[in-house]
mmCIF file of C-alpha atoms in Angstrom:
data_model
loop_
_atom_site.group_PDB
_atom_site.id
_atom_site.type_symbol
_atom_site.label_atom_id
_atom_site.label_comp_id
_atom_site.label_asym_id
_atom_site.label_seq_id
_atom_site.Cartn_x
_atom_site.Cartn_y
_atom_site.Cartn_z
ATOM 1 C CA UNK A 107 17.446 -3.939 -11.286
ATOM 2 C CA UNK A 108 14.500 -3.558 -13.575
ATOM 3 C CA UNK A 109 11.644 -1.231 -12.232
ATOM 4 C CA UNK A 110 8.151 -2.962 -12.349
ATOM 5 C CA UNK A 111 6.223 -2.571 -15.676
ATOM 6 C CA UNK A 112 4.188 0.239 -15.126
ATOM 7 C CA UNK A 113 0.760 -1.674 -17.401
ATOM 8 C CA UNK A 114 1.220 -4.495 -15.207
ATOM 9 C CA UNK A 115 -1.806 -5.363 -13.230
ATOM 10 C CA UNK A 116 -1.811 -4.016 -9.695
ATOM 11 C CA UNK A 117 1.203 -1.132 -10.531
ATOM 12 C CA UNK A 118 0.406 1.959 -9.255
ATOM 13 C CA UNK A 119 1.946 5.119 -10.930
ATOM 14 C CA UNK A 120 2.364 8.012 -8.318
ATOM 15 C CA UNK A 121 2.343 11.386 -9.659
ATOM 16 C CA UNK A 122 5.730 11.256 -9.231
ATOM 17 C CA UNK A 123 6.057 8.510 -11.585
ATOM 18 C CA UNK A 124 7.065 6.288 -8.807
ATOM 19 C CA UNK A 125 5.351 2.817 -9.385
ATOM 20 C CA UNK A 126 4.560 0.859 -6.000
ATOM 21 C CA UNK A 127 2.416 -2.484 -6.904
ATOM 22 C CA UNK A 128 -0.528 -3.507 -4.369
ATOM 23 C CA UNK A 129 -1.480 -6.829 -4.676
ATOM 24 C CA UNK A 130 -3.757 -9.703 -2.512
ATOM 25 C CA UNK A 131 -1.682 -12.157 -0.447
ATOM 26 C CA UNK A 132 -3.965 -14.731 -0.677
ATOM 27 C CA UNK A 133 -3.679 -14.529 -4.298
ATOM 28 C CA UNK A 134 -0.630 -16.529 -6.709
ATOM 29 C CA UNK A 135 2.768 -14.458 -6.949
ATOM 30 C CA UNK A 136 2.512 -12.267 -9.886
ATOM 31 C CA UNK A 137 4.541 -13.365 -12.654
ATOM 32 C CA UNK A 138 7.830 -11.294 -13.587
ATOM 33 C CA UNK A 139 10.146 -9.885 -11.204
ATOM 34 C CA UNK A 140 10.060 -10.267 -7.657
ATOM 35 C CA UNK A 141 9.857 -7.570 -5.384
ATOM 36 C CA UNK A 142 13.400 -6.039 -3.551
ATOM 37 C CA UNK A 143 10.881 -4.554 -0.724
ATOM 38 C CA UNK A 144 7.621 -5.523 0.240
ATOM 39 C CA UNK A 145 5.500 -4.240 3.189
ATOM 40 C CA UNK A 146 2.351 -6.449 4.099
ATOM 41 C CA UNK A 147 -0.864 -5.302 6.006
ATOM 42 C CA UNK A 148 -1.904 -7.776 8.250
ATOM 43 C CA UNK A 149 -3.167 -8.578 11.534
ATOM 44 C CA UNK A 150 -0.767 -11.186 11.965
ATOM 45 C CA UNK A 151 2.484 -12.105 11.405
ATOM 46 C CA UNK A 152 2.980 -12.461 7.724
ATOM 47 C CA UNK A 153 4.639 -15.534 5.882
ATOM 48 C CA UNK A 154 8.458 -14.902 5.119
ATOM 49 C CA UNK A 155 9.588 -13.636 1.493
ATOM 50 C CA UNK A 156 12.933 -14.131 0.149
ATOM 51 C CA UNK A 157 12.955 -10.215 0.155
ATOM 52 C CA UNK A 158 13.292 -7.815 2.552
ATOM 53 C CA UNK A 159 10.152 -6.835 4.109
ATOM 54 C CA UNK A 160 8.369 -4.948 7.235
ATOM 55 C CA UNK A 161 5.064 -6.158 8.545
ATOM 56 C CA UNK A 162 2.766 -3.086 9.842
ATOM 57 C CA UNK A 163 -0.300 -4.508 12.479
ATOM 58 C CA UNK A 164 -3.470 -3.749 10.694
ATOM 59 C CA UNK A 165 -6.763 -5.919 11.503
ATOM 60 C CA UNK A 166 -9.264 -6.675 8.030
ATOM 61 C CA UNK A 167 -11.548 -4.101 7.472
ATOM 62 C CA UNK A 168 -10.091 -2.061 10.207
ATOM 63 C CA UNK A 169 -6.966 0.675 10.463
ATOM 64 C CA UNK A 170 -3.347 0.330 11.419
ATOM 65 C CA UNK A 171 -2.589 -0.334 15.226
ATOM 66 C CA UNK A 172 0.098 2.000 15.008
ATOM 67 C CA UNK A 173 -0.177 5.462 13.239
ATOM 68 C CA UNK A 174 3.507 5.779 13.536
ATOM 69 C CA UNK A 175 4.457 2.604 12.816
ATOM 70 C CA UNK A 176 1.961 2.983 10.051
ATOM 71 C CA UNK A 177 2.988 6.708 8.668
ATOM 72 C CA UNK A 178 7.099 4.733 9.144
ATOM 73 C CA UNK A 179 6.662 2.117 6.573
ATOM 74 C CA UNK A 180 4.630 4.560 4.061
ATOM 75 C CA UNK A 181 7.806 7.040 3.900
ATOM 76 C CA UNK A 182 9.805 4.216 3.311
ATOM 77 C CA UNK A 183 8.114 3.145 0.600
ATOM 78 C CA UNK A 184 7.973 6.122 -0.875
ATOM 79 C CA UNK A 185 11.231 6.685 -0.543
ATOM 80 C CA UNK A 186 12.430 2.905 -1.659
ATOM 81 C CA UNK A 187 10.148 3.087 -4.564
ATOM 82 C CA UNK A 188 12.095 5.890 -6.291
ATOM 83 C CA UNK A 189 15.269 2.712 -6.541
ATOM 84 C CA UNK A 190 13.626 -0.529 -5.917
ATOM 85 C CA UNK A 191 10.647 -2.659 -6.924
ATOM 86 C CA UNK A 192 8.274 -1.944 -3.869
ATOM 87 C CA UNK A 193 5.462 -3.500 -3.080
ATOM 88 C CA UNK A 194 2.141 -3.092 -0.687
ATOM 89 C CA UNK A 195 -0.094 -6.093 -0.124
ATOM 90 C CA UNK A 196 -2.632 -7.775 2.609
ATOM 91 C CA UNK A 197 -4.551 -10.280 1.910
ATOM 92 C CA UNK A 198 -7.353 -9.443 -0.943
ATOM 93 C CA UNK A 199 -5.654 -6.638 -2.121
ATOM 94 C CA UNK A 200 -8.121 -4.137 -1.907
ATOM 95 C CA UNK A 201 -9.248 -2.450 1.286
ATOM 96 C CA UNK A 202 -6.017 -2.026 4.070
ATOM 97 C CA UNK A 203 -3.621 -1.896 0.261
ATOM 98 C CA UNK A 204 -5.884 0.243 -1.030
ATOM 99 C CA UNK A 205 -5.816 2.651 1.877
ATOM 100 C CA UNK A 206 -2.166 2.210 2.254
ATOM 101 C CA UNK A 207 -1.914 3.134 -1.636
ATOM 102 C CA UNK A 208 -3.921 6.267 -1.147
ATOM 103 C CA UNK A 209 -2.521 7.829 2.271
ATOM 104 C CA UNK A 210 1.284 7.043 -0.387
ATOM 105 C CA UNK A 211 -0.534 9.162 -3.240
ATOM 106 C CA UNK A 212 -1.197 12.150 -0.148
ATOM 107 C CA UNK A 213 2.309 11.567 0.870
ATOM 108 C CA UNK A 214 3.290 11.803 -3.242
ATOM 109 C CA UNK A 215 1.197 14.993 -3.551
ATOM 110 C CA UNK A 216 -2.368 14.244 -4.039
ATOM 111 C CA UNK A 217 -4.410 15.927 -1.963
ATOM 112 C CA UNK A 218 -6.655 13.901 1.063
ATOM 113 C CA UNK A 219 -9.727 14.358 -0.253
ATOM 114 C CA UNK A 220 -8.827 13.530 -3.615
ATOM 115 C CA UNK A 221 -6.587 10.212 -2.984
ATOM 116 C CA UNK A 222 -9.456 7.667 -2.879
ATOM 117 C CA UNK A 223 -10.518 8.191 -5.801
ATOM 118 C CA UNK A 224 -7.455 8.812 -7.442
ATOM 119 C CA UNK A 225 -6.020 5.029 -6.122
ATOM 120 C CA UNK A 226 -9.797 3.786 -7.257
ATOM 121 C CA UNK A 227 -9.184 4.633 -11.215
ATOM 122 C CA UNK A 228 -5.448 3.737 -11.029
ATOM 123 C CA UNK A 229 -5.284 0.385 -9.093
ATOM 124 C CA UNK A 230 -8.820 -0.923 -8.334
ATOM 125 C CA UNK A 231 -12.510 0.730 -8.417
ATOM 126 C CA UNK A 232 -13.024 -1.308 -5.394
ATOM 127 C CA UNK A 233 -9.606 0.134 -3.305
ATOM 128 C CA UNK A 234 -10.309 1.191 0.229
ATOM 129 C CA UNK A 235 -13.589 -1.278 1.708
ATOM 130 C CA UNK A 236 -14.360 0.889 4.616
ATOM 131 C CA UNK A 237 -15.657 4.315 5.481
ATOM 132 C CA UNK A 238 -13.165 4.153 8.744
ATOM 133 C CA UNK A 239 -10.580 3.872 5.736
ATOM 134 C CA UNK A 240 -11.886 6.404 4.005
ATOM 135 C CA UNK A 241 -11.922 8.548 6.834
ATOM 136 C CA UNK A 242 -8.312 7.848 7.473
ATOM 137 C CA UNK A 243 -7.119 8.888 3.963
ATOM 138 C CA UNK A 244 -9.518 12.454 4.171
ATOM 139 C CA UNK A 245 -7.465 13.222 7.666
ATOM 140 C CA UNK A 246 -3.963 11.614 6.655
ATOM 141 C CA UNK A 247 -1.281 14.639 6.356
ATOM 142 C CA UNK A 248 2.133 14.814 3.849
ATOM 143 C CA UNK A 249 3.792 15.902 6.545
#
């Protein structure tokens, strides 16, 4: 397994040097590898992969219907992304991916208050639409 090229666009580098990449459904594949694990932010039923994959019920512009289920997938990631090519996506790529980037940066170590911004200069300056998103990075917890 090759890890995903950490300059590649939409690759997010953790602190931990973990690289997760966020990307818009309704946009082509990336070219390059595929993903091994993918987790997609939708409020339906995504399209099936060829890879193993999780869907996690969250509306556009809105947060996850499930905490739990929601906090769930996040550890995994983290956790898969330290072996596997991992990816986070819904369909533009930039508000419930960009939230779901940032709450994995406070899981990774970055503090609330400072993830938002920190997912805005390392994967888009447009990353989490809302300020219901932003409110639910600011009050998500590591533990």
């Amino acid at each position: 397994m090759e890890p995903w090229d950490a300059g590649a666009a939409g690759v997010l580098r953790l602190p931990s040097g973990r690289l997760v990449r966020g990307r818009g459904l309704r946009d082509a594949l990336p070219a390059g590898a595929l993903p091994e694990y993918g987790v997609y932010l939708l409020g339906k039923q995504p399209p099936a992969v060829e890879w193993e994959s999780r869907w996690v019920q969250w509306p556009d512009f809105r947060l996850p219907a499930d905490d739990a289920d929601a906090r769930a997938a996040l550890v995994e990631v983290l956790e898969r992304s330290g072996s596997e090519r991992v990816e986070l996506a819904c369909e533009g790529g930039r508000g419930r991916t960009g939230t779901a980037l940032a709450c994995l940066a406070v899981l990774d170590g970055i503090a609330p208050t400072d993830a938002v911004a920190f997912v805005r200069e390392n994967y888009h300056p447009k990353a989490v639409e809302t300020l219901w998103q932003k409110r639910y990075v600011r009050r998500f917890e590591r533990s």
